[in-house]
Tab-separated table of C-alpha atoms and ligand atoms in Angstrom:
chain	number	residue	atom	x	y	z
A	15	MET	CA	10.574	-10.094	44.216
A	16	SER	CA	10.454	-12.685	41.513
A	17	ASN	CA	11.108	-16.309	42.378
A	18	ALA	CA	12.922	-16.822	39.074
A	19	PRO	CA	16.446	-18.241	39.356
A	20	HIS	CA	19.294	-15.766	39.491
A	21	ARG	CA	21.218	-15.606	36.196
A	22	PRO	CA	24.581	-13.953	36.742
A	23	ASP	CA	24.658	-12.618	33.154
A	24	ASP	CA	21.217	-11.027	33.554
A	25	GLN	CA	21.282	-8.014	35.839
A	26	TYR	CA	17.502	-8.013	35.995
A	27	SER	CA	16.900	-11.636	36.938
A	28	ARG	CA	15.140	-11.787	40.304
A	29	VAL	CA	14.124	-8.123	39.970
A	30	ASN	CA	10.374	-7.787	39.615
A	31	TYR	CA	10.660	-4.540	37.660
A	32	ARG	CA	6.973	-4.475	36.790
A	33	ARG	CA	6.103	-4.328	40.443
A	34	LEU	CA	8.559	-1.558	41.333
A	35	ILE	CA	7.049	1.087	39.078
A	36	ALA	CA	3.614	2.692	39.356
A	37	TRP	CA	3.011	1.989	35.669
A	38	GLU	CA	-0.471	3.398	35.331
A	39	THR	CA	0.561	6.713	36.887
A	40	ARG	CA	3.755	6.865	34.831
A	41	ILE	CA	2.157	6.055	31.470
A	42	THR	CA	-0.738	8.428	32.107
A	43	ARG	CA	1.797	11.190	32.807
A	44	GLU	CA	3.920	10.393	29.739
A	45	ALA	CA	1.106	9.589	27.294
A	46	PRO	CA	0.449	13.117	25.900
A	47	PHE	CA	4.134	13.557	24.981
A	48	LEU	CA	4.467	10.008	23.589
A	49	LEU	CA	1.351	10.417	21.455
A	50	SER	CA	2.439	13.857	20.217
A	51	LEU	CA	5.670	12.285	18.943
A	52	LEU	CA	3.738	9.499	17.278
A	53	ASP	CA	1.638	12.161	15.513
A	54	ARG	CA	4.842	13.723	14.137
A	55	ALA	CA	6.382	10.387	13.101
A	56	PRO	CA	6.339	9.302	9.427
A	57	GLU	CA	4.415	6.142	10.385
A	58	ARG	CA	2.404	5.093	13.431
A	59	SER	CA	4.724	2.336	14.572
A	60	VAL	CA	7.033	2.060	17.594
A	61	ILE	CA	10.122	0.106	18.572
A	62	ASP	CA	10.963	0.231	22.289
A	63	VAL	CA	14.654	-0.516	22.777
A	64	GLY	CA	15.434	-1.636	26.334
A	65	CYS	CA	11.702	-2.261	26.748
A	66	GLY	CA	11.983	-3.924	30.173
A	67	THR	CA	8.702	-5.565	31.123
A	68	GLY	CA	6.955	-4.050	28.102
A	69	GLU	CA	4.457	-1.587	29.541
A	70	HIS	CA	5.171	1.128	26.958
A	71	VAL	CA	4.792	-1.376	24.120
A	72	ALA	CA	1.484	-2.551	25.588
A	73	PHE	CA	0.352	1.084	25.840
A	74	PHE	CA	1.114	1.786	22.172
A	75	ALA	CA	-0.302	-1.549	21.011
A	76	GLY	CA	-3.480	-0.641	22.883
A	77	THR	CA	-3.848	2.415	20.610
A	78	ASP	CA	-3.693	0.175	17.509
A	79	VAL	CA	-0.106	0.992	16.730
A	80	ARG	CA	2.420	-1.634	15.559
A	81	ALA	CA	4.599	-1.888	18.646
A	82	VAL	CA	7.644	-4.086	19.250
A	83	GLY	CA	9.908	-4.311	22.302
A	84	LEU	CA	13.554	-5.338	22.284
A	85	ASP	CA	15.589	-6.108	25.399
A	86	ARG	CA	18.754	-8.070	26.106
A	87	SER	CA	17.504	-9.324	29.485
A	88	ALA	CA	15.850	-12.740	29.207
A	89	SER	CA	13.953	-12.198	32.455
A	90	MET	CA	12.566	-8.842	31.286
A	91	ILE	CA	11.435	-10.354	27.964
A	92	GLU	CA	9.911	-13.317	29.788
A	93	ALA	CA	7.805	-10.908	31.863
A	94	ALA	CA	6.941	-8.791	28.795
A	95	ARG	CA	5.499	-11.859	27.046
A	96	ASP	CA	2.425	-11.528	29.294
A	97	HIS	CA	1.515	-8.504	27.156
A	98	GLU	CA	2.243	-10.390	23.920
A	99	GLU	CA	-0.042	-13.214	25.049
A	100	ALA	CA	-2.748	-10.606	25.705
A	101	GLY	CA	-2.318	-9.396	22.090
A	102	LYS	CA	-0.457	-6.240	23.116
A	103	GLY	CA	2.716	-6.022	21.076
A	104	ARG	CA	5.598	-8.287	20.151
A	105	PHE	CA	8.785	-8.825	22.140
A	106	VAL	CA	12.238	-9.798	20.967
A	107	LEU	CA	15.273	-10.826	22.992
A	108	GLY	CA	18.348	-9.070	21.624
A	109	ASP	CA	20.978	-6.404	21.995
A	110	ALA	CA	20.329	-2.781	21.025
A	111	MET	CA	23.739	-2.754	19.333
A	112	ALA	CA	22.391	-5.140	16.702
A	113	ALA	CA	18.702	-4.224	16.655
A	114	ARG	CA	18.238	-4.701	12.899
A	115	ALA	CA	19.505	-8.284	12.995
A	116	ALA	CA	17.539	-9.106	16.151
A	117	LEU	CA	14.292	-7.828	14.602
A	118	GLY	CA	14.541	-10.048	11.515
A	119	ASN	CA	11.910	-9.163	8.898
A	120	GLU	CA	10.177	-6.484	10.971
A	121	PRO	CA	9.783	-3.360	8.746
A	122	PRO	CA	11.324	-0.036	9.876
A	123	PHE	CA	9.490	2.118	12.401
A	124	GLY	CA	8.221	5.690	12.652
A	125	LEU	CA	9.252	6.115	16.296
A	126	ALA	CA	11.983	4.513	18.417
A	127	ILE	CA	11.937	4.952	22.179
A	128	CYS	CA	14.709	4.238	24.617
A	129	LEU	CA	13.413	5.076	28.069
A	130	GLY	CA	14.059	4.604	31.755
A	131	ASN	CA	17.777	4.876	31.854
A	132	MET	CA	18.714	2.269	29.257
A	133	LEU	CA	21.462	4.413	27.694
A	134	PRO	CA	23.644	4.756	30.840
A	135	HIS	CA	24.168	0.980	30.692
A	136	LEU	CA	26.419	1.699	27.696
A	137	ALA	CA	29.879	2.208	29.092
A	138	GLU	CA	31.988	3.670	26.277
A	139	GLU	CA	31.631	6.076	23.300
A	140	PRO	CA	31.906	3.256	20.696
A	141	ASP	CA	29.012	1.421	22.420
A	142	LEU	CA	26.917	4.602	22.318
A	143	THR	CA	27.709	5.109	18.626
A	144	ARG	CA	26.847	1.499	17.819
A	145	VAL	CA	23.484	1.739	19.548
A	146	LEU	CA	22.611	5.087	17.904
A	147	ALA	CA	23.633	3.723	14.490
A	148	SER	CA	21.553	0.638	15.163
A	149	LEU	CA	18.541	2.791	16.081
A	150	HIS	CA	19.082	4.782	12.893
A	151	ASP	CA	18.919	1.495	10.975
A	152	VAL	CA	15.521	0.514	12.351
A	153	LEU	CA	13.870	3.919	11.727
A	154	LEU	CA	12.216	5.250	8.585
A	155	PRO	CA	13.728	8.437	7.089
A	156	GLY	CA	12.306	11.319	9.124
A	157	GLY	CA	11.601	8.869	11.972
A	158	LEU	CA	11.852	10.078	15.552
A	159	LEU	CA	14.013	8.791	18.370
A	160	LEU	CA	13.062	9.524	21.984
A	161	ILE	CA	15.684	8.918	24.660
A	162	GLN	CA	15.098	9.455	28.361
A	163	LEU	CA	17.715	9.139	31.060
A	164	LEU	CA	18.205	10.683	34.460
A	165	ASN	CA	19.837	14.100	34.512
A	166	TYR	CA	23.205	12.694	35.588
A	167	GLU	CA	24.943	15.907	34.610
A	168	GLY	CA	22.862	17.673	37.266
A	169	ILE	CA	23.227	14.805	39.751
A	170	LEU	CA	27.031	14.982	39.523
A	171	ALA	CA	27.041	18.807	39.569
A	172	THR	CA	24.886	19.027	42.709
A	173	GLY	CA	26.269	15.976	44.536
A	174	LYS	CA	22.824	14.334	44.744
A	175	ARG	CA	23.119	10.875	46.351
A	176	TYR	CA	19.627	9.368	46.095
A	177	LEU	CA	16.404	9.317	44.113
A	178	PRO	CA	12.977	9.600	45.765
A	179	VAL	CA	11.945	6.439	47.618
A	180	ASN	CA	9.090	4.517	45.991
A	181	LEU	CA	6.606	2.560	48.069
A	182	ARG	CA	4.676	-0.159	46.276
A	183	PRO	CA	2.111	-2.683	47.461
A	184	GLY	CA	3.595	-6.077	48.376
A	185	ASP	CA	2.028	-9.387	49.434
A	186	ASP	CA	-0.047	-9.976	52.587
A	187	GLY	CA	-0.283	-6.332	53.685
A	188	LYS	CA	3.451	-5.770	53.296
A	189	GLU	CA	5.021	-3.010	51.233
A	190	ILE	CA	7.977	-2.949	48.862
A	191	VAL	CA	10.374	-0.059	49.417
A	192	PHE	CA	12.392	0.810	46.296
A	193	LEU	CA	15.538	2.633	47.266
A	194	ARG	CA	18.127	4.032	44.842
A	195	LEU	CA	21.417	5.371	46.173
A	196	MET	CA	24.218	6.757	44.013
A	197	SER	CA	27.912	7.549	44.357
A	198	PRO	CA	29.989	9.524	41.878
A	199	ALA	CA	32.781	7.468	40.282
A	200	GLU	CA	35.752	8.144	37.996
A	201	ASP	CA	35.556	9.304	34.360
A	202	GLY	CA	31.960	10.523	34.190
A	203	ARG	CA	30.630	7.337	35.743
A	204	LEU	CA	28.351	6.762	38.645
A	205	LEU	CA	27.749	3.821	40.920
A	206	PHE	CA	24.067	3.121	41.230
A	207	PHE	CA	22.758	1.000	44.110
A	208	PRO	CA	19.136	-0.018	43.537
A	209	ALA	CA	17.673	-2.004	46.420
A	210	THR	CA	14.326	-3.266	47.562
A	211	LEU	CA	13.263	-3.728	51.150
A	212	GLU	CA	10.175	-5.435	52.438
A	213	LEU	CA	8.275	-3.419	55.015
A	214	ASP	CA	6.209	-5.636	57.302
A	215	PRO	CA	4.498	-3.384	59.856
A	216	ASP	CA	3.741	-6.382	62.138
A	217	ALA	CA	7.238	-7.850	62.281
A	218	GLU	CA	9.675	-7.395	65.159
A	219	GLU	CA	12.212	-6.127	62.612
A	220	PRO	CA	9.920	-4.488	60.067
A	221	LEU	CA	12.465	-3.827	57.279
A	222	ARG	CA	14.324	-6.573	55.403
A	223	VAL	CA	16.554	-6.088	52.335
A	224	THR	CA	15.242	-8.374	49.590
A	225	MET	CA	17.455	-7.245	46.698
A	226	SER	CA	20.419	-4.958	46.235
A	227	ARG	CA	22.661	-4.406	43.237
A	228	ARG	CA	25.740	-2.414	42.335
A	229	VAL	CA	25.507	-1.095	38.791
A	230	GLU	CA	28.144	1.057	37.110
A	231	LEU	CA	26.481	3.623	34.882
A	232	ARG	CA	27.835	6.088	32.380
A	233	ALA	CA	26.517	9.571	33.145
A	234	TRP	CA	26.074	10.671	29.526
A	235	THR	CA	25.929	14.431	29.123
A	236	ARG	CA	24.451	16.644	26.395
A	237	ALA	CA	27.988	17.515	25.278
A	238	GLN	CA	28.697	13.814	24.659
A	239	LEU	CA	25.328	12.860	23.219
A	240	ALA	CA	25.005	15.782	20.767
A	241	PRO	CA	28.041	14.909	18.574
A	242	ALA	CA	27.296	11.174	18.727
A	243	LEU	CA	23.739	11.807	17.529
A	244	ALA	CA	24.905	14.165	14.772
A	245	ALA	CA	27.539	11.669	13.579
A	246	THR	CA	24.977	8.872	13.336
A	247	GLY	CA	22.530	10.933	11.267
A	248	PHE	CA	20.204	12.515	13.825
A	249	ASP	CA	19.173	16.132	14.492
A	250	ALA	CA	18.584	16.342	18.229
A	251	VAL	CA	16.718	18.632	20.617
A	252	PHE	CA	17.189	18.301	24.404
A	253	HIS	CA	14.430	18.595	26.986
A	254	GLY	CA	14.260	18.280	30.764
A	255	ASP	CA	11.204	16.082	31.208
A	256	MET	CA	8.772	13.779	29.457
A	257	GLY	CA	6.425	16.678	28.792
A	258	GLY	CA	8.885	18.438	26.482
A	259	GLY	CA	9.855	21.070	29.126
A	260	ALA	CA	13.176	22.920	28.973
A	261	PHE	CA	16.336	21.288	30.347
A	262	VAL	CA	17.676	23.056	33.429
A	263	LEU	CA	21.004	21.623	34.620
A	264	GLU	CA	20.459	21.847	38.363
A	265	ASP	CA	16.680	21.248	38.387
A	266	SER	CA	15.585	18.832	35.686
A	267	ALA	CA	14.924	15.291	36.842
A	268	ASP	CA	15.599	13.887	33.377
A	269	LEU	CA	17.549	14.469	30.231
A	270	VAL	CA	15.184	13.808	27.339
A	271	VAL	CA	16.331	13.768	23.722
A	272	VAL	CA	14.028	14.002	20.734
A	273	ALA	CA	16.059	13.278	17.616
A	274	THR	CA	14.976	13.139	13.991
A	275	ARG	CA	16.575	10.653	11.630
A	276	ARG	CA	17.801	12.716	8.704
A	277	LYS	CA	16.178	12.074	5.356
A	278	GLY	CA	19.421	12.417	3.422
A	279	PRO	CA	21.934	9.678	2.749
A	280	VAL	CA	22.751	7.400	5.652
A	281	PRO	CA	26.185	8.309	7.089
A	282	ALA	CA	28.874	5.633	7.094
A	283	HIS	CA	28.600	4.429	10.647
A	284	PRO	CA	31.910	4.331	12.471
B	7	SAM	C1	15.911	0.313	33.794
B	7	SAM	S1	15.315	-0.666	32.541
B	7	SAM	C2	14.189	0.408	31.694
B	7	SAM	C3	12.976	-0.317	31.197
B	7	SAM	C4	11.902	0.528	30.530
B	7	SAM	N1	12.356	0.988	29.220
B	7	SAM	C5	11.466	1.719	31.350
B	7	SAM	O1	11.388	2.815	30.792
B	7	SAM	O2	11.138	1.569	32.519
B	7	SAM	C6	16.686	-0.676	31.378
B	7	SAM	C7	16.493	-1.796	30.369
B	7	SAM	O3	17.474	-1.667	29.346
B	7	SAM	C8	17.882	-2.961	28.980
B	7	SAM	N2	19.167	-2.855	28.292
B	7	SAM	C9	20.324	-2.334	28.770
B	7	SAM	N3	21.285	-2.398	27.834
B	7	SAM	C10	20.712	-2.972	26.728
B	7	SAM	C11	21.189	-3.313	25.436
B	7	SAM	N4	22.458	-3.083	25.076
B	7	SAM	N5	20.333	-3.877	24.568
B	7	SAM	C12	19.035	-4.132	24.911
B	7	SAM	N6	18.538	-3.832	26.131
B	7	SAM	C13	19.352	-3.260	27.031
B	7	SAM	C14	17.938	-3.712	30.298
B	7	SAM	O4	17.927	-5.119	30.116
B	7	SAM	C15	16.684	-3.177	30.984
B	7	SAM	O5	15.547	-3.960	30.714
């Protein structure tokens, strides 16, 4: 885990997100779909909203694409700056609800991505609408928006309580165990309990909890997302994975949305 100080307003401080994900494996798996969307986009440029530690931005920047990451977590942006310093993208601290203002003079983009469960952090319909309208504002006409979140609709329908455990290399021969438990909550919400444990095979007590959080998430469904996307000027298609496969309620791991920003007049955002 990171040694950075805990900041109560930053859910991700002291979470070494970069280390919890097998980035190379993940990006290699997602790359064909990401690049196919870039090929369809009106311009080869990408804004990653909720970019976390910036690995997707670095991936796109590595293919000579203008790539910018935006995140409201200071600790995530701090970590992402490693990529900026290596010449791989640009990172901006700011809220997705006001992306245009946060990005300053940055021209609009051909593709916006919003991956890894960023959307469920938005609690209410007006927040969702504000973020979608804000994404509309930073895209070129005909630009594409890719959203990926867990298939919460399926999780709630099947009573699933946990995601697969991830094991990652730690320091000095130890391993990091990334555990994610979930409990259904009221009003289409879900309590999410991410935790990390350190596994030290030589210790008397080999497992030690090094981080645990309680995060309330909104389990957005297709029935809620579809009208919000339409009202903010997007035509959306739903998929079940980051390869463009079909969405199957009880089986799909993810809910993936590919939405096109309409070319016509911009709707008056609520
Ligand atoms: C679980 S991480 C996902 C990171 C990365 N996109 C991925 O695919 O792994 C969710 C990210 O969304 C960011 N986030 C949540 N709400 C946000 C908002 N309103 N504006 C900007 N970033 C936000 C969090 O700070 C966090 O870095």
